[in-house]
Amino acid sequence: MGINVTDMDATIEFYQKIGFEVIGDEEVDDANLAKAFFFDGASKLRFAHMRLPNDSADEALLDLIQWHDDRASGEAQADLIHPGLCRFSILTDDIQGEYERLSGAGVEFLSPPQTVMGRDGLKGWALLFAKDPDGTLFHFVELIG
């Protein structure tokens, strides 16, 4: 999952609190690479790859990019209503434990964990939403039932 960021160090620190590990972090000066990302006129960037420690090499990867260009500023436009990527999810077996652990580490959540049950009343989800330092929305999900 590619996420553009404005402060790589703060973003890495944030996702490390969540449990991600850095598997690559590099400064690049390559106009060809920027052009491949449809960012003409840019060339300098820093990228970091992060993965949860229990993920295998073929599972999800955070691909963080900080462009060193004034045009790459602002805050993420994350919401849960409009078309397009609106969030990413992290599956957990203990949503209350994640809430307590990360609240203690300074992560600010949009609300405490919320439980949503399916029509059968037996299966559902516990959800816990937060935003990263640039406003990218994500949530923890615990399957119930």
mmCIF file of N, CA and C in Angstrom:
data_model
loop_
_atom_site.group_PDB
_atom_site.id
_atom_site.type_symbol
_atom_site.label_atom_id
_atom_site.label_comp_id
_atom_site.label_asym_id
_atom_site.label_seq_id
_atom_site.Cartn_x
_atom_site.Cartn_y
_atom_site.Cartn_z
ATOM 1 N N MET A 1 0.841 -1.158 0.000
ATOM 2 C CA MET A 1 0.000 0.000 0.000
ATOM 3 C C MET A 1 0.894 1.231 0.000
ATOM 4 N N GLY A 2 0.750 2.073 -0.975
ATOM 5 C CA GLY A 2 1.550 3.283 -1.096
ATOM 6 C C GLY A 2 0.918 4.443 -0.355
ATOM 7 N N ILE A 3 1.686 5.094 0.497
ATOM 8 C CA ILE A 3 1.207 6.255 1.245
ATOM 9 C C ILE A 3 2.233 7.368 1.110
ATOM 10 N N ASN A 4 1.820 8.513 0.579
ATOM 11 C CA ASN A 4 2.691 9.687 0.534
ATOM 12 C C ASN A 4 2.661 10.360 1.897
ATOM 13 N N VAL A 5 3.830 10.792 2.369
ATOM 14 C CA VAL A 5 3.943 11.390 3.699
ATOM 15 C C VAL A 5 4.710 12.701 3.602
ATOM 16 N N THR A 6 4.588 13.528 4.630
ATOM 17 C CA THR A 6 5.308 14.798 4.641
ATOM 18 C C THR A 6 6.471 14.800 5.624
ATOM 19 N N ASP A 7 6.499 13.860 6.556
ATOM 20 C CA ASP A 7 7.585 13.760 7.535
ATOM 21 C C ASP A 7 7.881 12.282 7.746
ATOM 22 N N MET A 8 8.855 11.764 7.005
ATOM 23 C CA MET A 8 9.141 10.330 7.029
ATOM 24 C C MET A 8 9.501 9.844 8.425
ATOM 25 N N ASP A 9 10.340 10.587 9.134
ATOM 26 C CA ASP A 9 10.750 10.134 10.462
ATOM 27 C C ASP A 9 9.554 9.993 11.398
ATOM 28 N N ALA A 10 8.653 10.983 11.402
ATOM 29 C CA ALA A 10 7.464 10.920 12.260
ATOM 30 C C ALA A 10 6.550 9.771 11.840
ATOM 31 N N THR A 11 6.424 9.544 10.534
ATOM 32 C CA THR A 11 5.555 8.485 10.044
ATOM 33 C C THR A 11 6.118 7.109 10.395
ATOM 34 N N ILE A 12 7.412 6.933 10.216
ATOM 35 C CA ILE A 12 8.037 5.658 10.592
ATOM 36 C C ILE A 12 7.842 5.408 12.086
ATOM 37 N N GLU A 13 8.097 6.416 12.894
ATOM 38 C CA GLU A 13 7.923 6.260 14.344
ATOM 39 C C GLU A 13 6.487 5.869 14.681
ATOM 40 N N PHE A 14 5.517 6.500 14.014
ATOM 41 C CA PHE A 14 4.108 6.198 14.255
ATOM 42 C C PHE A 14 3.798 4.741 13.915
ATOM 43 N N TYR A 15 4.165 4.305 12.724
ATOM 44 C CA TYR A 15 3.835 2.935 12.322
ATOM 45 C C TYR A 15 4.630 1.894 13.103
ATOM 46 N N GLN A 16 5.788 2.268 13.644
ATOM 47 C CA GLN A 16 6.494 1.354 14.536
ATOM 48 C C GLN A 16 5.699 1.153 15.823
ATOM 49 N N LYS A 17 5.036 2.193 16.315
ATOM 50 C CA LYS A 17 4.165 2.041 17.489
ATOM 51 C C LYS A 17 3.053 1.041 17.199
ATOM 52 N N ILE A 18 2.533 1.082 15.971
ATOM 53 C CA ILE A 18 1.452 0.181 15.577
ATOM 54 C C ILE A 18 1.962 -1.258 15.527
ATOM 55 N N GLY A 19 3.251 -1.435 15.225
ATOM 56 C CA GLY A 19 3.830 -2.776 15.178
ATOM 57 C C GLY A 19 4.599 -3.080 13.912
ATOM 58 N N PHE A 20 4.637 -2.128 12.964
ATOM 59 C CA PHE A 20 5.362 -2.338 11.712
ATOM 60 C C PHE A 20 6.866 -2.229 11.943
ATOM 61 N N GLU A 21 7.630 -2.939 11.126
ATOM 62 C CA GLU A 21 9.089 -2.875 11.159
ATOM 63 C C GLU A 21 9.599 -2.331 9.833
ATOM 64 N N VAL A 22 10.664 -1.535 9.886
ATOM 65 C CA VAL A 22 11.282 -0.995 8.677
ATOM 66 C C VAL A 22 12.108 -2.102 8.027
ATOM 67 N N ILE A 23 11.851 -2.335 6.739
ATOM 68 C CA ILE A 23 12.668 -3.311 6.004
ATOM 69 C C ILE A 23 13.478 -2.632 4.907
ATOM 70 N N GLY A 24 13.299 -1.330 4.729
ATOM 71 C CA GLY A 24 14.073 -0.553 3.766
ATOM 72 C C GLY A 24 13.797 0.918 3.957
ATOM 73 N N ASP A 25 14.822 1.748 3.802
ATOM 74 C CA ASP A 25 14.689 3.200 3.973
ATOM 75 C C ASP A 25 15.818 3.825 3.164
ATOM 76 N N GLU A 26 15.454 4.629 2.146
ATOM 77 C CA GLU A 26 16.485 5.114 1.229
ATOM 78 C C GLU A 26 16.124 6.474 0.647
ATOM 79 N N GLU A 27 17.131 7.332 0.487
ATOM 80 C CA GLU A 27 17.006 8.602 -0.239
ATOM 81 C C GLU A 27 17.319 8.325 -1.708
ATOM 82 N N VAL A 28 16.541 8.923 -2.610
ATOM 83 C CA VAL A 28 16.720 8.689 -4.046
ATOM 84 C C VAL A 28 16.669 10.029 -4.771
ATOM 85 N N ASP A 29 17.496 10.191 -5.791
ATOM 86 C CA ASP A 29 17.452 11.349 -6.679
ATOM 87 C C ASP A 29 17.415 10.791 -8.097
ATOM 88 N N ASP A 30 16.199 10.639 -8.637
ATOM 89 C CA ASP A 30 16.026 9.967 -9.923
ATOM 90 C C ASP A 30 14.778 10.524 -10.615
ATOM 91 N N ALA A 31 14.977 11.421 -11.575
ATOM 92 C CA ALA A 31 13.859 12.025 -12.300
ATOM 93 C C ALA A 31 13.048 10.981 -13.048
ATOM 94 N N ASN A 32 13.691 9.916 -13.489
ATOM 95 C CA ASN A 32 12.993 8.846 -14.194
ATOM 96 C C ASN A 32 11.987 8.148 -13.273
ATOM 97 N N LEU A 33 12.394 7.916 -12.031
ATOM 98 C CA LEU A 33 11.501 7.291 -11.063
ATOM 99 C C LEU A 33 10.303 8.202 -10.797
ATOM 100 N N ALA A 34 10.564 9.498 -10.593
ATOM 101 C CA ALA A 34 9.478 10.451 -10.359
ATOM 102 C C ALA A 34 8.525 10.480 -11.551
ATOM 103 N N LYS A 35 9.074 10.432 -12.763
ATOM 104 C CA LYS A 35 8.236 10.427 -13.962
ATOM 105 C C LYS A 35 7.371 9.171 -14.001
ATOM 106 N N ALA A 36 7.926 8.031 -13.575
ATOM 107 C CA ALA A 36 7.152 6.785 -13.537
ATOM 108 C C ALA A 36 5.967 6.896 -12.573
ATOM 109 N N PHE A 37 6.095 7.765 -11.562
ATOM 110 C CA PHE A 37 5.015 8.013 -10.608
ATOM 111 C C PHE A 37 4.172 9.226 -11.035
ATOM 112 N N PHE A 38 4.329 9.670 -12.283
ATOM 113 C CA PHE A 38 3.559 10.782 -12.858
ATOM 114 C C PHE A 38 3.790 12.093 -12.107
ATOM 115 N N PHE A 39 5.016 12.289 -11.611
ATOM 116 C CA PHE A 39 5.377 13.504 -10.891
ATOM 117 C C PHE A 39 6.495 14.196 -11.673
ATOM 118 N N ASP A 40 6.137 14.712 -12.860
ATOM 119 C CA ASP A 40 7.103 15.364 -13.740
ATOM 120 C C ASP A 40 7.741 16.563 -13.048
ATOM 121 N N GLY A 41 9.029 16.718 -13.270
ATOM 122 C CA GLY A 41 9.769 17.831 -12.707
ATOM 123 C C GLY A 41 10.339 17.552 -11.330
ATOM 124 N N ALA A 42 9.936 16.463 -10.724
ATOM 125 C CA ALA A 42 10.482 16.078 -9.421
ATOM 126 C C ALA A 42 11.584 15.054 -9.638
ATOM 127 N N SER A 43 12.423 14.862 -8.637
ATOM 128 C CA SER A 43 13.433 13.812 -8.736
ATOM 129 C C SER A 43 13.855 13.286 -7.364
ATOM 130 N N LYS A 44 13.725 14.110 -6.329
ATOM 131 C CA LYS A 44 14.234 13.725 -5.019
ATOM 132 C C LYS A 44 13.100 13.211 -4.128
ATOM 133 N N LEU A 45 13.364 12.058 -3.512
ATOM 134 C CA LEU A 45 12.388 11.469 -2.615
ATOM 135 C C LEU A 45 13.092 10.565 -1.624
ATOM 136 N N ARG A 46 12.375 10.250 -0.583
ATOM 137 C CA ARG A 46 12.817 9.237 0.372
ATOM 138 C C ARG A 46 11.709 8.208 0.441
ATOM 139 N N PHE A 47 12.072 6.947 0.386
ATOM 140 C CA PHE A 47 11.056 5.917 0.543
ATOM 141 C C PHE A 47 11.444 4.986 1.676
ATOM 142 N N ALA A 48 10.434 4.421 2.301
ATOM 143 C CA ALA A 48 10.639 3.405 3.335
ATOM 144 C C ALA A 48 9.606 2.315 3.119
ATOM 145 N N HIS A 49 10.021 1.090 3.286
ATOM 146 C CA HIS A 49 9.114 -0.049 3.254
ATOM 147 C C HIS A 49 8.994 -0.600 4.660
ATOM 148 N N MET A 50 7.758 -0.873 5.064
ATOM 149 C CA MET A 50 7.498 -1.405 6.403
ATOM 150 C C MET A 50 6.550 -2.591 6.288
ATOM 151 N N ARG A 51 6.721 -3.522 7.215
ATOM 152 C CA ARG A 51 5.900 -4.738 7.205
ATOM 153 C C ARG A 51 5.646 -5.151 8.656
ATOM 154 N N LEU A 52 4.493 -5.770 8.882
ATOM 155 C CA LEU A 52 4.235 -6.357 10.193
ATOM 156 C C LEU A 52 5.132 -7.572 10.366
ATOM 157 N N PRO A 53 5.638 -7.817 11.559
ATOM 158 C CA PRO A 53 6.620 -8.887 11.748
ATOM 159 C C PRO A 53 6.126 -10.289 11.408
ATOM 160 N N ASN A 54 4.836 -10.532 11.454
ATOM 161 C CA ASN A 54 4.321 -11.861 11.136
ATOM 162 C C ASN A 54 3.932 -12.028 9.673
ATOM 163 N N ASP A 55 4.120 -10.990 8.855
ATOM 164 C CA ASP A 55 3.791 -11.061 7.429
ATOM 165 C C ASP A 55 4.896 -11.767 6.662
ATOM 166 N N SER A 56 4.504 -12.552 5.679
ATOM 167 C CA SER A 56 5.496 -13.150 4.797
ATOM 168 C C SER A 56 5.806 -12.164 3.674
ATOM 169 N N ALA A 57 6.821 -12.474 2.891
ATOM 170 C CA ALA A 57 7.282 -11.556 1.842
ATOM 171 C C ALA A 57 6.215 -11.268 0.797
ATOM 172 N N ASP A 58 5.213 -12.124 0.661
ATOM 173 C CA ASP A 58 4.182 -11.907 -0.354
ATOM 174 C C ASP A 58 2.911 -11.282 0.228
ATOM 175 N N GLU A 59 2.970 -10.813 1.475
ATOM 176 C CA GLU A 59 1.815 -10.162 2.085
ATOM 177 C C GLU A 59 1.973 -8.651 2.044
ATOM 178 N N ALA A 60 1.074 -7.967 2.705
ATOM 179 C CA ALA A 60 0.986 -6.510 2.652
ATOM 180 C C ALA A 60 2.283 -5.811 3.043
ATOM 181 N N LEU A 61 2.517 -4.699 2.378
ATOM 182 C CA LEU A 61 3.706 -3.882 2.590
ATOM 183 C C LEU A 61 3.276 -2.427 2.600
ATOM 184 N N LEU A 62 3.761 -1.651 3.575
ATOM 185 C CA LEU A 62 3.586 -0.204 3.515
ATOM 186 C C LEU A 62 4.743 0.360 2.700
ATOM 187 N N ASP A 63 4.415 1.088 1.646
ATOM 188 C CA ASP A 63 5.387 1.728 0.766
ATOM 189 C C ASP A 63 5.241 3.230 0.978
ATOM 190 N N LEU A 64 6.033 3.780 1.883
ATOM 191 C CA LEU A 64 5.944 5.190 2.245
ATOM 192 C C LEU A 64 6.865 6.010 1.356
ATOM 193 N N ILE A 65 6.362 7.137 0.850
ATOM 194 C CA ILE A 65 7.172 8.027 0.017
ATOM 195 C C ILE A 65 7.038 9.451 0.525
ATOM 196 N N GLN A 66 8.187 10.087 0.736
ATOM 197 C CA GLN A 66 8.226 11.515 1.034
ATOM 198 C C GLN A 66 8.913 12.193 -0.143
ATOM 199 N N TRP A 67 8.134 12.945 -0.929
ATOM 200 C CA TRP A 67 8.693 13.694 -2.054
ATOM 201 C C TRP A 67 9.338 14.959 -1.516
ATOM 202 N N HIS A 68 10.536 15.260 -1.963
ATOM 203 C CA HIS A 68 11.212 16.506 -1.585
ATOM 204 C C HIS A 68 10.912 17.546 -2.667
ATOM 205 N N ASP A 69 9.681 18.008 -2.663
ATOM 206 C CA ASP A 69 9.178 18.938 -3.676
ATOM 207 C C ASP A 69 8.024 19.701 -3.037
ATOM 208 N N ASP A 70 8.008 21.024 -3.199
ATOM 209 C CA ASP A 70 6.974 21.850 -2.568
ATOM 210 C C ASP A 70 5.562 21.481 -3.005
ATOM 211 N N ARG A 71 5.410 20.851 -4.166
ATOM 212 C CA ARG A 71 4.068 20.477 -4.637
ATOM 213 C C ARG A 71 3.477 19.316 -3.842
ATOM 214 N N ALA A 72 4.296 18.620 -3.077
ATOM 215 C CA ALA A 72 3.837 17.451 -2.312
ATOM 216 C C ALA A 72 3.593 17.861 -0.863
ATOM 217 N N SER A 73 2.579 18.674 -0.648
ATOM 218 C CA SER A 73 2.285 19.160 0.694
ATOM 219 C C SER A 73 0.800 18.972 0.988
ATOM 220 N N GLY A 74 0.403 19.317 2.183
ATOM 221 C CA GLY A 74 -0.996 19.209 2.569
ATOM 222 C C GLY A 74 -1.239 18.015 3.455
ATOM 223 N N GLU A 75 -2.506 17.649 3.580
ATOM 224 C CA GLU A 75 -2.914 16.530 4.416
ATOM 225 C C GLU A 75 -3.733 15.551 3.591
ATOM 226 N N ALA A 76 -3.692 14.293 3.970
ATOM 227 C CA ALA A 76 -4.471 13.266 3.268
ATOM 228 C C ALA A 76 -5.952 13.637 3.269
ATOM 229 N N GLN A 77 -6.632 13.289 2.209
ATOM 230 C CA GLN A 77 -8.054 13.577 2.080
ATOM 231 C C GLN A 77 -8.881 12.338 2.396
ATOM 232 N N ALA A 78 -8.584 11.703 3.503
ATOM 233 C CA ALA A 78 -9.241 10.454 3.865
ATOM 234 C C ALA A 78 -10.635 10.709 4.423
ATOM 235 N N ASP A 79 -11.587 9.994 3.890
ATOM 236 C CA ASP A 79 -12.914 9.945 4.481
ATOM 237 C C ASP A 79 -13.507 8.591 4.132
ATOM 238 N N LEU A 80 -14.610 8.274 4.718
ATOM 239 C CA LEU A 80 -15.209 6.951 4.530
ATOM 240 C C LEU A 80 -16.399 6.975 3.585
ATOM 241 N N ILE A 81 -16.561 8.060 2.823
ATOM 242 C CA ILE A 81 -17.757 8.229 2.013
ATOM 243 C C ILE A 81 -17.466 8.228 0.516
ATOM 244 N N HIS A 82 -16.456 8.962 0.079
ATOM 245 C CA HIS A 82 -16.209 9.178 -1.343
ATOM 246 C C HIS A 82 -15.489 8.003 -1.994
ATOM 247 N N PRO A 83 -15.643 7.833 -3.315
ATOM 248 C CA PRO A 83 -14.971 6.745 -4.022
ATOM 249 C C PRO A 83 -13.454 6.828 -3.892
ATOM 250 N N GLY A 84 -12.814 5.704 -4.021
ATOM 251 C CA GLY A 84 -11.365 5.632 -3.932
ATOM 252 C C GLY A 84 -10.932 5.018 -2.615
ATOM 253 N N LEU A 85 -9.641 4.865 -2.461
ATOM 254 C CA LEU A 85 -9.109 4.294 -1.233
ATOM 255 C C LEU A 85 -9.495 5.176 -0.057
ATOM 256 N N CYS A 86 -10.145 4.594 0.932
ATOM 257 C CA CYS A 86 -10.596 5.401 2.068
ATOM 258 C C CYS A 86 -9.922 4.994 3.369
ATOM 259 N N ARG A 87 -9.325 3.795 3.419
ATOM 260 C CA ARG A 87 -8.668 3.338 4.631
ATOM 261 C C ARG A 87 -7.941 2.042 4.319
ATOM 262 N N PHE A 88 -7.084 1.617 5.223
ATOM 263 C CA PHE A 88 -6.582 0.259 5.149
ATOM 264 C C PHE A 88 -6.832 -0.391 6.499
ATOM 265 N N SER A 89 -6.846 -1.713 6.516
ATOM 266 C CA SER A 89 -7.252 -2.466 7.697
ATOM 267 C C SER A 89 -6.124 -3.346 8.203
ATOM 268 N N ILE A 90 -6.073 -3.492 9.518
ATOM 269 C CA ILE A 90 -5.128 -4.394 10.165
ATOM 270 C C ILE A 90 -5.944 -5.355 11.018
ATOM 271 N N LEU A 91 -5.852 -6.631 10.729
ATOM 272 C CA LEU A 91 -6.585 -7.652 11.464
ATOM 273 C C LEU A 91 -5.896 -7.915 12.796
ATOM 274 N N THR A 92 -6.678 -8.029 13.858
ATOM 275 C CA THR A 92 -6.145 -8.313 15.186
ATOM 276 C C THR A 92 -7.048 -9.310 15.900
ATOM 277 N N ASP A 93 -6.502 -9.988 16.889
ATOM 278 C CA ASP A 93 -7.285 -10.894 17.734
ATOM 279 C C ASP A 93 -7.670 -10.246 19.053
ATOM 280 N N ASP A 94 -7.183 -9.019 19.301
ATOM 281 C CA ASP A 94 -7.408 -8.357 20.594
ATOM 282 C C ASP A 94 -7.505 -6.854 20.402
ATOM 283 N N ILE A 95 -8.655 -6.400 19.950
ATOM 284 C CA ILE A 95 -8.813 -4.984 19.643
ATOM 285 C C ILE A 95 -8.739 -4.117 20.900
ATOM 286 N N GLN A 96 -9.279 -4.600 22.000
ATOM 287 C CA GLN A 96 -9.209 -3.828 23.251
ATOM 288 C C GLN A 96 -7.757 -3.703 23.713
ATOM 289 N N GLY A 97 -6.994 -4.783 23.577
ATOM 290 C CA GLY A 97 -5.581 -4.753 23.933
ATOM 291 C C GLY A 97 -4.802 -3.770 23.074
ATOM 292 N N GLU A 98 -5.094 -3.736 21.759
ATOM 293 C CA GLU A 98 -4.438 -2.773 20.856
ATOM 294 C C GLU A 98 -4.794 -1.348 21.258
ATOM 295 N N TYR A 99 -6.064 -1.127 21.575
ATOM 296 C CA TYR A 99 -6.524 0.204 21.983
ATOM 297 C C TYR A 99 -5.772 0.678 23.231
ATOM 298 N N GLU A 100 -5.675 -0.176 24.230
ATOM 299 C CA GLU A 100 -5.008 0.192 25.476
ATOM 300 C C GLU A 100 -3.508 0.392 25.259
ATOM 301 N N ARG A 101 -2.868 -0.538 24.540
ATOM 302 C CA ARG A 101 -1.422 -0.451 24.288
ATOM 303 C C ARG A 101 -1.070 0.820 23.524
ATOM 304 N N LEU A 102 -1.804 1.081 22.444
ATOM 305 C CA LEU A 102 -1.465 2.210 21.581
ATOM 306 C C LEU A 102 -1.908 3.546 22.163
ATOM 307 N N SER A 103 -3.001 3.569 22.903
ATOM 308 C CA SER A 103 -3.394 4.800 23.603
ATOM 309 C C SER A 103 -2.301 5.198 24.580
ATOM 310 N N GLY A 104 -1.739 4.211 25.266
ATOM 311 C CA GLY A 104 -0.640 4.465 26.193
ATOM 312 C C GLY A 104 0.620 4.945 25.497
ATOM 313 N N ALA A 105 0.764 4.607 24.206
ATOM 314 C CA ALA A 105 1.931 5.034 23.421
ATOM 315 C C ALA A 105 1.696 6.367 22.720
ATOM 316 N N GLY A 106 0.523 6.970 22.944
ATOM 317 C CA GLY A 106 0.252 8.286 22.374
ATOM 318 C C GLY A 106 -0.520 8.297 21.068
ATOM 319 N N VAL A 107 -0.963 7.141 20.585
ATOM 320 C CA VAL A 107 -1.772 7.108 19.365
ATOM 321 C C VAL A 107 -3.170 7.613 19.700
ATOM 322 N N GLU A 108 -3.668 8.550 18.877
ATOM 323 C CA GLU A 108 -5.002 9.105 19.089
ATOM 324 C C GLU A 108 -5.992 8.400 18.169
ATOM 325 N N PHE A 109 -7.031 7.844 18.751
ATOM 326 C CA PHE A 109 -8.061 7.146 17.988
ATOM 327 C C PHE A 109 -9.263 8.056 17.783
ATOM 328 N N LEU A 110 -10.036 7.782 16.742
ATOM 329 C CA LEU A 110 -11.229 8.581 16.466
ATOM 330 C C LEU A 110 -12.321 8.289 17.477
ATOM 331 N N SER A 111 -12.310 7.078 18.039
ATOM 332 C CA SER A 111 -13.259 6.686 19.083
ATOM 333 C C SER A 111 -12.732 5.410 19.717
ATOM 334 N N PRO A 112 -13.303 5.006 20.854
ATOM 335 C CA PRO A 112 -12.952 3.690 21.400
ATOM 336 C C PRO A 112 -13.439 2.598 20.438
ATOM 337 N N PRO A 113 -13.047 1.351 20.653
ATOM 338 C CA PRO A 113 -13.514 0.278 19.771
ATOM 339 C C PRO A 113 -15.039 0.233 19.693
ATOM 340 N N GLN A 114 -15.528 0.011 18.492
ATOM 341 C CA GLN A 114 -16.967 -0.092 18.240
ATOM 342 C C GLN A 114 -17.274 -1.496 17.746
ATOM 343 N N THR A 115 -18.379 -2.081 18.188
ATOM 344 C CA THR A 115 -18.766 -3.419 17.749
ATOM 345 C C THR A 115 -19.976 -3.316 16.832
ATOM 346 N N VAL A 116 -19.895 -4.013 15.704
ATOM 347 C CA VAL A 116 -20.979 -4.059 14.728
ATOM 348 C C VAL A 116 -21.297 -5.535 14.492
ATOM 349 N N MET A 117 -22.514 -5.933 14.789
ATOM 350 C CA MET A 117 -22.907 -7.328 14.610
ATOM 351 C C MET A 117 -23.672 -7.492 13.302
ATOM 352 N N GLY A 118 -23.525 -8.658 12.684
ATOM 353 C CA GLY A 118 -24.256 -8.976 11.469
ATOM 354 C C GLY A 118 -25.718 -9.258 11.761
ATOM 355 N N ARG A 119 -26.481 -9.507 10.714
ATOM 356 C CA ARG A 119 -27.923 -9.746 10.851
ATOM 357 C C ARG A 119 -28.245 -10.939 11.748
ATOM 358 N N ASP A 120 -27.362 -11.951 11.721
ATOM 359 C CA ASP A 120 -27.624 -13.143 12.525
ATOM 360 C C ASP A 120 -27.367 -12.918 14.010
ATOM 361 N N GLY A 121 -26.732 -11.809 14.359
ATOM 362 C CA GLY A 121 -26.446 -11.501 15.748
ATOM 363 C C GLY A 121 -25.338 -12.335 16.359
ATOM 364 N N LEU A 122 -24.748 -13.210 15.561
ATOM 365 C CA LEU A 122 -23.707 -14.103 16.066
ATOM 366 C C LEU A 122 -22.318 -13.731 15.578
ATOM 367 N N LYS A 123 -22.247 -13.154 14.394
ATOM 368 C CA LYS A 123 -20.967 -12.783 13.807
ATOM 369 C C LYS A 123 -20.941 -11.282 13.577
ATOM 370 N N GLY A 124 -19.733 -10.735 13.654
ATOM 371 C CA GLY A 124 -19.606 -9.303 13.438
ATOM 372 C C GLY A 124 -18.155 -8.878 13.499
ATOM 373 N N TRP A 125 -17.964 -7.596 13.788
ATOM 374 C CA TRP A 125 -16.635 -7.007 13.791
ATOM 375 C C TRP A 125 -16.523 -6.014 14.943
ATOM 376 N N ALA A 126 -15.355 -5.936 15.504
ATOM 377 C CA ALA A 126 -14.995 -4.824 16.379
ATOM 378 C C ALA A 126 -14.050 -3.948 15.551
ATOM 379 N N LEU A 127 -14.291 -2.651 15.543
ATOM 380 C CA LEU A 127 -13.541 -1.723 14.705
ATOM 381 C C LEU A 127 -12.922 -0.627 15.567
ATOM 382 N N LEU A 128 -11.705 -0.223 15.190
ATOM 383 C CA LEU A 128 -10.987 0.813 15.921
ATOM 384 C C LEU A 128 -10.250 1.677 14.905
ATOM 385 N N PHE A 129 -10.695 2.929 14.729
ATOM 386 C CA PHE A 129 -10.158 3.826 13.709
ATOM 387 C C PHE A 129 -9.148 4.814 14.268
ATOM 388 N N ALA A 130 -8.126 5.121 13.446
ATOM 389 C CA ALA A 130 -7.119 6.132 13.777
ATOM 390 C C ALA A 130 -6.620 6.759 12.484
ATOM 391 N N LYS A 131 -5.860 7.847 12.628
ATOM 392 C CA LYS A 131 -5.199 8.492 11.488
ATOM 393 C C LYS A 131 -3.711 8.569 11.783
ATOM 394 N N ASP A 132 -2.905 8.451 10.716
ATOM 395 C CA ASP A 132 -1.454 8.598 10.882
ATOM 396 C C ASP A 132 -1.098 10.093 10.910
ATOM 397 N N PRO A 133 0.173 10.459 11.037
ATOM 398 C CA PRO A 133 0.536 11.883 11.153
ATOM 399 C C PRO A 133 0.093 12.766 9.988
ATOM 400 N N ASP A 134 -0.124 12.177 8.792
ATOM 401 C CA ASP A 134 -0.585 12.968 7.651
ATOM 402 C C ASP A 134 -2.082 12.845 7.418
ATOM 403 N N GLY A 135 -2.786 12.153 8.296
ATOM 404 C CA GLY A 135 -4.236 12.043 8.173
ATOM 405 C C GLY A 135 -4.719 10.827 7.411
ATOM 406 N N THR A 136 -3.839 9.891 7.067
ATOM 407 C CA THR A 136 -4.266 8.667 6.387
ATOM 408 C C THR A 136 -5.043 7.809 7.374
ATOM 409 N N LEU A 137 -6.246 7.451 6.983
ATOM 410 C CA LEU A 137 -7.154 6.712 7.846
ATOM 411 C C LEU A 137 -6.891 5.211 7.771
ATOM 412 N N PHE A 138 -6.887 4.546 8.914
ATOM 413 C CA PHE A 138 -6.779 3.091 8.951
ATOM 414 C C PHE A 138 -7.574 2.597 10.147
ATOM 415 N N HIS A 139 -7.802 1.292 10.170
ATOM 416 C CA HIS A 139 -8.488 0.742 11.337
ATOM 417 C C HIS A 139 -8.053 -0.692 11.616
ATOM 418 N N PHE A 140 -8.163 -1.030 12.896
ATOM 419 C CA PHE A 140 -7.992 -2.400 13.332
ATOM 420 C C PHE A 140 -9.342 -3.081 13.230
ATOM 421 N N VAL A 141 -9.343 -4.359 12.901
ATOM 422 C CA VAL A 141 -10.566 -5.157 12.802
ATOM 423 C C VAL A 141 -10.364 -6.440 13.595
ATOM 424 N N GLU A 142 -11.317 -6.740 14.464
ATOM 425 C CA GLU A 142 -11.335 -8.036 15.148
ATOM 426 C C GLU A 142 -12.617 -8.739 14.732
ATOM 427 N N LEU A 143 -12.474 -9.943 14.186
ATOM 428 C CA LEU A 143 -13.649 -10.721 13.780
ATOM 429 C C LEU A 143 -14.292 -11.328 15.007
ATOM 430 N N ILE A 144 -15.613 -11.249 15.078
ATOM 431 C CA ILE A 144 -16.373 -11.782 16.204
ATOM 432 C C ILE A 144 -17.226 -12.951 15.703
ATOM 433 N N GLY A 145 -17.221 -14.009 16.455
ATOM 434 C CA GLY A 145 -18.061 -15.174 16.128
ATOM 435 C C GLY A 145 -17.439 -16.181 15.302
#
